[in-house]
Short mmCIF file of C-alpha atoms and ligand atoms in Angstrom, two decimals:
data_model
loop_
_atom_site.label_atom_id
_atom_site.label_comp_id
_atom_site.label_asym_id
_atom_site.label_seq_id
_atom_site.Cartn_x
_atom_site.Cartn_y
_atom_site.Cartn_z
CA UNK A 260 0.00 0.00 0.00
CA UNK A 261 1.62 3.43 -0.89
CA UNK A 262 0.48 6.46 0.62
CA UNK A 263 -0.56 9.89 -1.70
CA UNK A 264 -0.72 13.30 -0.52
CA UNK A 265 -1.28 16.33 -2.29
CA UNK A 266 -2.35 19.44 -0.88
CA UNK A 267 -3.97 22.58 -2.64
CA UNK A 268 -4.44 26.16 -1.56
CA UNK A 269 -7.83 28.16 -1.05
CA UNK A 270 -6.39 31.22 -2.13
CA UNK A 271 -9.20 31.73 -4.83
CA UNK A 272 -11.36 29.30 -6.75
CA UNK A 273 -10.04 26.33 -8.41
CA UNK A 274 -8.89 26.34 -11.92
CA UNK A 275 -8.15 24.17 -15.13
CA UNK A 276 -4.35 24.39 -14.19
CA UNK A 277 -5.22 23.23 -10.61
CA UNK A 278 -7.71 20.53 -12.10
CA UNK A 279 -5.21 19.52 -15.58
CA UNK A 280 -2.55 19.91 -13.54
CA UNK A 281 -3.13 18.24 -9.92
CA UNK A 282 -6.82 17.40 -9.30
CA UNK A 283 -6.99 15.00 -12.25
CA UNK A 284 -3.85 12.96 -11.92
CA UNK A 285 -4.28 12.60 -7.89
CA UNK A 286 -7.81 11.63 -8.10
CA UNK A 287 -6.59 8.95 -10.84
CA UNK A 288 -3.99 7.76 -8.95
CA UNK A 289 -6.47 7.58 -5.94
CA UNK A 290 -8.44 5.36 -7.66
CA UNK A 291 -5.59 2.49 -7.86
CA UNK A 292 -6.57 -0.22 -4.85
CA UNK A 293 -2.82 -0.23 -3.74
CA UNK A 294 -2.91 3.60 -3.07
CA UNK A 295 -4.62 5.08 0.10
CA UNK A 296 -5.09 9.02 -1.09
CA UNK A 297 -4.57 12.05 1.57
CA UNK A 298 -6.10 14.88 -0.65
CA UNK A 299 -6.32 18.28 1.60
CA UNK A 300 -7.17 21.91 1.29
CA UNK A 301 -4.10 24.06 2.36
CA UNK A 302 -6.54 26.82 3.42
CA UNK A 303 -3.40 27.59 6.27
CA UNK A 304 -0.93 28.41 3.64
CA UNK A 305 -3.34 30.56 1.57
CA UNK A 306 -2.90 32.30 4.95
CA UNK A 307 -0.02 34.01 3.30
CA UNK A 308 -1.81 36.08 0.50
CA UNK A 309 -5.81 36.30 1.86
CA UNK A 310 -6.09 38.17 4.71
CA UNK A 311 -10.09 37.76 4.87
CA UNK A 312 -11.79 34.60 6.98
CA UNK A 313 -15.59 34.79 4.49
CA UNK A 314 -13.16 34.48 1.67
CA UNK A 315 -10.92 31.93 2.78
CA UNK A 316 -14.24 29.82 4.26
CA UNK A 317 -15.52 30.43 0.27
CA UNK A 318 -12.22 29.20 -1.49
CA UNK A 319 -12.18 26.44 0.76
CA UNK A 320 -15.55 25.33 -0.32
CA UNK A 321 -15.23 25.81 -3.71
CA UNK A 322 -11.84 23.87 -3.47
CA UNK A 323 -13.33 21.01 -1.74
CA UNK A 324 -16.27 20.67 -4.32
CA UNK A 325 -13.93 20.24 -7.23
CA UNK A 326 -12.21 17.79 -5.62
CA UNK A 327 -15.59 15.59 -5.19
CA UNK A 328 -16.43 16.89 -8.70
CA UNK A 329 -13.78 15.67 -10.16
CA UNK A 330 -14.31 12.03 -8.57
CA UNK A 331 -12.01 11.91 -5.40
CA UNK A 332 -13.80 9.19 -2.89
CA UNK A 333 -13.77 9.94 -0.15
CA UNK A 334 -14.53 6.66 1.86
CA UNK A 335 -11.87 5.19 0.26
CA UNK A 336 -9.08 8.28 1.02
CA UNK A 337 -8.74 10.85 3.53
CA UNK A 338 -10.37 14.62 2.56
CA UNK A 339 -9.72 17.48 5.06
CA UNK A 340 -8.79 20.70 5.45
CA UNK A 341 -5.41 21.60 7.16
CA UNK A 342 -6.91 24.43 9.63
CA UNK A 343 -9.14 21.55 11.05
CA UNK A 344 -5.94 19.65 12.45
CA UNK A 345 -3.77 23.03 12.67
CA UNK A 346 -2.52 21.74 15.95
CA UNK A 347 -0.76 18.69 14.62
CA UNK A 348 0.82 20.57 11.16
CA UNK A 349 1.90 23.92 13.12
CA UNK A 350 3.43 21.42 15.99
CA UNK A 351 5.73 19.34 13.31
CA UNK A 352 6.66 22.79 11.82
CA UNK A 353 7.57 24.06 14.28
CA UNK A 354 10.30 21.31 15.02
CA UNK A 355 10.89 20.91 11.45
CA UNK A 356 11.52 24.78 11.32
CA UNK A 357 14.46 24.09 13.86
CA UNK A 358 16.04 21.67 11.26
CA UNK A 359 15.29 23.81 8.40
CA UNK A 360 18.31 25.81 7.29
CA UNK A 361 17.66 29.94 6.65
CA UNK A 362 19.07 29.98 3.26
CA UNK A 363 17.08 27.28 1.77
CA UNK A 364 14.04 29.04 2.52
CA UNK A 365 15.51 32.35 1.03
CA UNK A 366 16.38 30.27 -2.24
CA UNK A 367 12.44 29.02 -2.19
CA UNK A 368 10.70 30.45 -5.06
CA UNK A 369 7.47 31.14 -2.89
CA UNK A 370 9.60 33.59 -1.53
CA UNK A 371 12.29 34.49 -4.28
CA UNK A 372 9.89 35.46 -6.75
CA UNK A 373 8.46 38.26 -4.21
CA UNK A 374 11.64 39.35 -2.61
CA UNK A 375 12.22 42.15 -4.69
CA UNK A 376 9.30 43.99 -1.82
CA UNK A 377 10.74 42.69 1.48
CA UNK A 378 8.46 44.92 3.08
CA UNK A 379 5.54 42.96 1.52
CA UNK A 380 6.60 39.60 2.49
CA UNK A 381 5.06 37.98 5.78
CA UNK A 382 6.86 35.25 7.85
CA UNK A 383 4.38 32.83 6.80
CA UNK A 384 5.43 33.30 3.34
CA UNK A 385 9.22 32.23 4.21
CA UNK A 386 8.70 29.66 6.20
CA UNK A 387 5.86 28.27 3.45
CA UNK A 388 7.92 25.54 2.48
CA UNK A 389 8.48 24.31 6.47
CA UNK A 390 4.59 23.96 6.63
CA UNK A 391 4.73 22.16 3.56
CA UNK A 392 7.38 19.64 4.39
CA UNK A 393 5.13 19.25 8.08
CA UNK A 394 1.76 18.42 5.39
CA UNK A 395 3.51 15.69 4.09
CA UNK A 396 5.60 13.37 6.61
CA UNK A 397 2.74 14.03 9.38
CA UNK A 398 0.88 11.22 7.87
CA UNK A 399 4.16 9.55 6.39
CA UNK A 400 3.44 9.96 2.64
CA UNK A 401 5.39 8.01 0.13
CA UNK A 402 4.42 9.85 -3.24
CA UNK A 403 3.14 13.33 -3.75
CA UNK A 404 1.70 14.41 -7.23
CA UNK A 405 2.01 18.26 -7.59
CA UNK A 406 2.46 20.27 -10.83
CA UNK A 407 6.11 21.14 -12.20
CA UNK A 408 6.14 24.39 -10.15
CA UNK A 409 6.23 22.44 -6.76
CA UNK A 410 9.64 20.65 -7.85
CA UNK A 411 11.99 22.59 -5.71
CA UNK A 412 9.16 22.78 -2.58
CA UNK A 413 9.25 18.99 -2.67
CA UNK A 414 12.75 18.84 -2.31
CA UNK A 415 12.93 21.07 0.04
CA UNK A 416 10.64 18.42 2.14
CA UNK A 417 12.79 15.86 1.37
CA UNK A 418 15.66 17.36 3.02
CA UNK A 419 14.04 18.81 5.62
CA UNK A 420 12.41 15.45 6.92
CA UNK A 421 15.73 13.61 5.95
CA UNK A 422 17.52 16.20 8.13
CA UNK A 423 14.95 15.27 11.34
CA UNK A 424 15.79 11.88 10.99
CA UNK A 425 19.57 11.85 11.53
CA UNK A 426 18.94 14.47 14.00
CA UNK A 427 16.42 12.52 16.31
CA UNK A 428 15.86 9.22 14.52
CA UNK A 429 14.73 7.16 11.48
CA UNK A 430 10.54 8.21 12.12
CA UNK A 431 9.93 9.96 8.96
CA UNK A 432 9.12 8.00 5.76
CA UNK A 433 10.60 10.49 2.90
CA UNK A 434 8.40 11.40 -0.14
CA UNK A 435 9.20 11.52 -3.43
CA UNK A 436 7.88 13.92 -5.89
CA UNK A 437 5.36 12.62 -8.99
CA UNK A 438 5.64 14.83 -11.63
CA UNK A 439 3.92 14.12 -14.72
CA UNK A 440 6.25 15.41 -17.53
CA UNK A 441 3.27 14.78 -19.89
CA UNK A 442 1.69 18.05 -18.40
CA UNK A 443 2.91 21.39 -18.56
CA UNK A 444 2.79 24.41 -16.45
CA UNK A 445 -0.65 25.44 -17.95
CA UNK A 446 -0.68 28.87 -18.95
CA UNK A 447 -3.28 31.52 -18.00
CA UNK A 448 -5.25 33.93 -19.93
CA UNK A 449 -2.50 35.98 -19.77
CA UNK A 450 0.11 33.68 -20.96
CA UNK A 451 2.21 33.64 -17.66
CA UNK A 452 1.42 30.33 -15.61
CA UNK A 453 -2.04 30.40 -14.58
CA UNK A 454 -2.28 31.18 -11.05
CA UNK A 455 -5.02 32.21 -8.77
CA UNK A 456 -2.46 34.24 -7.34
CA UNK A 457 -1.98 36.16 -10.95
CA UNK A 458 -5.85 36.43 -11.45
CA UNK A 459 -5.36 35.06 -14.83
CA UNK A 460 -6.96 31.30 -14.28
CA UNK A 461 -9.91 29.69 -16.19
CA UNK A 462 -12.78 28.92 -13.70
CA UNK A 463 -14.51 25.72 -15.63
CA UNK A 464 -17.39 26.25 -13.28
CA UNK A 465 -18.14 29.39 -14.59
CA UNK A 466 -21.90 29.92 -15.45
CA UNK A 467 -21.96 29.79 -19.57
CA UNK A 468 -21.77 33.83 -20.44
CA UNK A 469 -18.94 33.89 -17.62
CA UNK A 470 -17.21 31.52 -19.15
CA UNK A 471 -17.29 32.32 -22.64
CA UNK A 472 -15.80 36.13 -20.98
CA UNK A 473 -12.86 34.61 -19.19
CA UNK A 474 -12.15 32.55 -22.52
CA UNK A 475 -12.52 35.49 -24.78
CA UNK A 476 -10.11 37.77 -22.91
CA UNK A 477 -7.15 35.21 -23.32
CA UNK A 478 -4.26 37.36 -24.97
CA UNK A 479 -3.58 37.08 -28.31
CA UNK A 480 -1.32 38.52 -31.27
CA UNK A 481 -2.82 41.36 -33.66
CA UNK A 482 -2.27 39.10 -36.56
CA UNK A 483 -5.26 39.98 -38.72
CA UNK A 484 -8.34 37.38 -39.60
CA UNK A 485 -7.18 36.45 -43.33
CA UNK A 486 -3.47 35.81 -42.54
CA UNK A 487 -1.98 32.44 -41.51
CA UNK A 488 -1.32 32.14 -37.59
CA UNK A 489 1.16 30.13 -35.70
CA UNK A 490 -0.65 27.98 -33.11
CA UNK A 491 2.38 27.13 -31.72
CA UNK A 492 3.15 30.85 -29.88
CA UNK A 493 -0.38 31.07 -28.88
CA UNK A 494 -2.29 30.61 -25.84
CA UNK A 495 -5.57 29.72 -27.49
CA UNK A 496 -3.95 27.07 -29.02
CA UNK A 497 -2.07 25.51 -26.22
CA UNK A 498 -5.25 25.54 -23.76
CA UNK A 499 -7.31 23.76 -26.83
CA UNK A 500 -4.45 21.03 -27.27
CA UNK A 501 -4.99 20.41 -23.70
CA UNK A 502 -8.64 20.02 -23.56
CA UNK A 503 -9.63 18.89 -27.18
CA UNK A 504 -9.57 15.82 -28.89
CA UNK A 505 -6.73 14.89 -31.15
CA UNK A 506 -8.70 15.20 -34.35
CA UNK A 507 -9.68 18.71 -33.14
CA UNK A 508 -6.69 20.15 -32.36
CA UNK A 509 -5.14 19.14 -35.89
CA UNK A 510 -7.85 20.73 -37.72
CA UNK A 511 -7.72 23.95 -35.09
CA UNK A 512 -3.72 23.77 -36.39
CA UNK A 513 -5.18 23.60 -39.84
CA UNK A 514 -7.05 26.47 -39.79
CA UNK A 515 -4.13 28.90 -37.98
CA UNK A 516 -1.91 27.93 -40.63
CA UNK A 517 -4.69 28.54 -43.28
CA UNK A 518 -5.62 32.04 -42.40
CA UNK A 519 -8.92 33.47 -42.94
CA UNK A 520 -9.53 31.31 -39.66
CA UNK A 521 -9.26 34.60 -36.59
CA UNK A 522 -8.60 34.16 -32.55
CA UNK A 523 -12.05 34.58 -31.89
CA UNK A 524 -12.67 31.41 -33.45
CA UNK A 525 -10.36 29.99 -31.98
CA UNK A 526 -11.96 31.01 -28.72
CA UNK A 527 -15.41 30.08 -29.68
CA UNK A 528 -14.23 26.69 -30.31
CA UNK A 529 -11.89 26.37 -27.06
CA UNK A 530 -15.35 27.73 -24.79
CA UNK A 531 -17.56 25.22 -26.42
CA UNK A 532 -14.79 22.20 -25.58
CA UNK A 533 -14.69 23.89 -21.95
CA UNK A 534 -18.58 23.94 -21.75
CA UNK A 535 -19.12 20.35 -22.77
CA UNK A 536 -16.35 18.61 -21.33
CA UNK A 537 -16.66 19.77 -17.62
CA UNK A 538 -20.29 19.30 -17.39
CA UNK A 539 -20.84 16.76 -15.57
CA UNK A 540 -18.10 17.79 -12.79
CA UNK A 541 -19.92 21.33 -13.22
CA UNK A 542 -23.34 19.66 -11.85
CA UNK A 543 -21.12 18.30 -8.98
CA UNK A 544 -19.57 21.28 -8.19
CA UNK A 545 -22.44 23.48 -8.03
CA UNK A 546 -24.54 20.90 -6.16
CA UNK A 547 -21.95 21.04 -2.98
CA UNK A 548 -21.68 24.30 -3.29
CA UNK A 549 -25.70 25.27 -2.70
CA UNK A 550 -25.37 22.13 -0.13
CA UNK A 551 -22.56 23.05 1.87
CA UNK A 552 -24.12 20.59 5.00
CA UNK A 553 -23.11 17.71 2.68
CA UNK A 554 -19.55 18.76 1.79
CA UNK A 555 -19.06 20.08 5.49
CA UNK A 556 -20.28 16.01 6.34
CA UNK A 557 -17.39 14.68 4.21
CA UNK A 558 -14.56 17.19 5.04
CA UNK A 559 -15.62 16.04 8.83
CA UNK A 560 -15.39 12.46 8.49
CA UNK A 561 -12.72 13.03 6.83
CA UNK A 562 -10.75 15.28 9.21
CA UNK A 563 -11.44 12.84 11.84
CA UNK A 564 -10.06 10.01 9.86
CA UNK A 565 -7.06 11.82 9.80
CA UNK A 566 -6.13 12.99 12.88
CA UNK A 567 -6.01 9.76 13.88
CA UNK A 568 -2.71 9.35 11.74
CA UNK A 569 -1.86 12.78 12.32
CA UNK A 570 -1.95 11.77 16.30
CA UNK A 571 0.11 8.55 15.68
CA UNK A 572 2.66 10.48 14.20
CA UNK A 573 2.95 12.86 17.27
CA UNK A 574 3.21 10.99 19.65
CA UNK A 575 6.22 9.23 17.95
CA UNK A 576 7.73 12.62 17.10
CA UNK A 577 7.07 13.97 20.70
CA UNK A 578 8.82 10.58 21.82
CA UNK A 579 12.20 10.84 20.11
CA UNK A 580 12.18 14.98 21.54
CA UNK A 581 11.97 14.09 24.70
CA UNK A 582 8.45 15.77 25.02
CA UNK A 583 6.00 12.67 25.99
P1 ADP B 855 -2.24 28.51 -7.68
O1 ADP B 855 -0.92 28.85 -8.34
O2 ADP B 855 -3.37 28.78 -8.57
O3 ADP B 855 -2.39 29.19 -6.32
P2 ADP B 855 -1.79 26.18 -6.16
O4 ADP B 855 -0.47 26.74 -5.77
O5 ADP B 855 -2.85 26.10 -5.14
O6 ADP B 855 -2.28 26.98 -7.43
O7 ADP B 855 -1.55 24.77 -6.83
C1 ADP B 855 -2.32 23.62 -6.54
C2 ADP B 855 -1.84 22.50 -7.43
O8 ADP B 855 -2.14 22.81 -8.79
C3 ADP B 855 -0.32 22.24 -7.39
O9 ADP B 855 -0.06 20.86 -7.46
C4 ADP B 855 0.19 22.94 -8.60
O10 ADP B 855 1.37 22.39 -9.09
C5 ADP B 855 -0.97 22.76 -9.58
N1 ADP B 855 -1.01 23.87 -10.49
C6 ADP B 855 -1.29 25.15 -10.18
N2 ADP B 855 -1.23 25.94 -11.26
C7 ADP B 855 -0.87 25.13 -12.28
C8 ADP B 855 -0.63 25.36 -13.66
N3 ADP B 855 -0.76 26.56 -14.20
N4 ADP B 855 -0.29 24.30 -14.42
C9 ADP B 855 -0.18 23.07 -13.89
N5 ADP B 855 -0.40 22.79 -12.60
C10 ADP B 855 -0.73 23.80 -11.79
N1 LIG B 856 2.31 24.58 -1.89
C1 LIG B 856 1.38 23.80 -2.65
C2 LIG B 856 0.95 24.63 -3.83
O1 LIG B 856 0.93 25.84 -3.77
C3 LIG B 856 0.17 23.41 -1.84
C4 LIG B 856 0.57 22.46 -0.75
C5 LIG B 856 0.59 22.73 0.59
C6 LIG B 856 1.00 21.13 -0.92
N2 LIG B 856 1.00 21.63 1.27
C7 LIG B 856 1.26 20.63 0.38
C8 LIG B 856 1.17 20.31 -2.02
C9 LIG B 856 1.72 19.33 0.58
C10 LIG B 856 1.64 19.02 -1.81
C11 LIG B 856 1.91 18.54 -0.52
O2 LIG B 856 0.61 24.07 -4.83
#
């Protein structure tokens, strides 16, 4: 049996980079009978960037529904949100932040990418990747799927658990990263990696007119309707290859290299593909979401499912410390 854990923020509603990218793959790889899935809402590190509890409590809903819409079972796995077992992450990180060396965290991109405004940058944000690390070997994870960008954070765990072990003893098991190399960083409307952080992302649960909004603001060239386009520089493009059909995507190819074909056909054609391939997930979603009694039911069963890992954990921990 291997244990998966994967964790996702609440800092703003889920995406198709957050569903392409990590939803999909966990949830498959949930599905396998050796695998026993720990799937949580990080609603503690979205700490760092929203500074408002109704909005937080919102994200954290919508986050949870499109994990059940996109299939995650929960009977099977373990569903919960981090702030429900607070006490058990914040503990480890705490003594994981004592093994955690200060310029790793200043080389970890969750901070690097913002250090150019010091002034702007919160504790929580530095020590991110400690909290991280504390996610995973609390309930002794073998594998975690994330998305390309999560690469160095995952390492970062690695060594950070590795270096509690020859400090105190052998309690941690230590992950590995799975990346799928099959799926890229998925870009936003904007062409930078979409990011609810970047307010650039692709909702999928959008009501239809919403939807078809989002998709026609994705940034294009100025190349005019009649002449030929290159559908390998553009974003409309690359979010339809990752959606569509093979035989759809070659003809979409066809027509930019035609001409007389324009972007907002392109777009047409990548909202309809949207529309009709998250349908079904869409009923899901929106049916937690106006029942929030039902997903509150799971994330509870779920929370107390495990804290009873969470616990075991401890007390070993606390153990080798000295602290039981
Ligand atoms: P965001 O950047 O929108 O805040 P998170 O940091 O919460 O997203 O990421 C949650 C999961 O989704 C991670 O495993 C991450 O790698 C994946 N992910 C996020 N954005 C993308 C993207 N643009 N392409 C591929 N995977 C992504
Ligand atoms: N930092 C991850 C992200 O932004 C979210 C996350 C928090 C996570 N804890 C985790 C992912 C533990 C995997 C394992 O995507």
């Amino acid at each position: 049996m291997s244990r998966i854990l994967t964790g996702i923020q609440a800092s703003g509603k889920p995406h198709l980079g957050n569903i392409l990218g990590a939803i999909q793959p966990a949830v498959a790889l949930s599905k396998k009978p050796d695998n026993e899935s720990f799937l949580f809402i990080a609603d503690l590190h979205s700490m760092t960037s929203i500074k408002n509890a109704a909005q937080l409590k919102e994200n954290t809903y919508a986050v949870a529904a499109a994990w059940l819409a996109c299939g995650f079972d929960t009977d099977k796995n373990y569903f919960y949100r981090q702030s429900r077992l607070a006490a058990y992450h914040t503990e480890l990180m705490w003594y994981l932040n004592c093994q955690t060396p200060f310029p790793m965290l200043a080389n970890a991109h969750s901070f690097k990418d913002k250090s150019d405004k010091l002034a702007d940058i919160n504790a929580g944000l530095f020590t991110y990747p400690v909290l991280q690390a504390a996610d995973i070997v609390l309930y002794q994870a073998d594998f975690v799927p994330v998305g390309k960008d999560q690469k160095q954070h995952l390492e970062m765990s690695k060594d950070i658990a590795a270096a509690f072990n020859r400090t105190y003893g052998e309690i941690f098991t230590l992950p590995e990263s799975l990346i799928d190399e099959a799926v890229m960083v998925i870009p936003g409307i904007d062409g930078q990696k979409m990011s609810k952080s970047y307010n650039n992302y692709i909702d999928v649960f959008l009501p239809e007119n919403d939807l078809y909004k989002v998709v026609k603001k994705i940034v294009t060239d100025a190349t005019p309707l009649e002449e030929p386009k290159n559908p390998d520089t553009c974003n409309v493009f690359k979010l339809f290859t990752l959606v569509a059909d093979s035989e759809k995507v070659a003809k979409m190819r066809a027509n930019y290299l035609a001409g007389n074909y324009g972007y907002g056909h392109a777009k047409k054609e990548l909202f309809e593909v949207l529309w009709t391939k998250f349908e079904t997930e869409r009923d899901i979603y929106n049916h937690y979401l106006s029942h929030l009694d039902l997903l509150e039911e799971k994330l509870k069963e779920g929370e107390a499912k495990a804290g009873i890992i969470a616990a075991q954990t401890m007390n070993g921990v606390r153990e080798l410390l000295g602290f039981n």
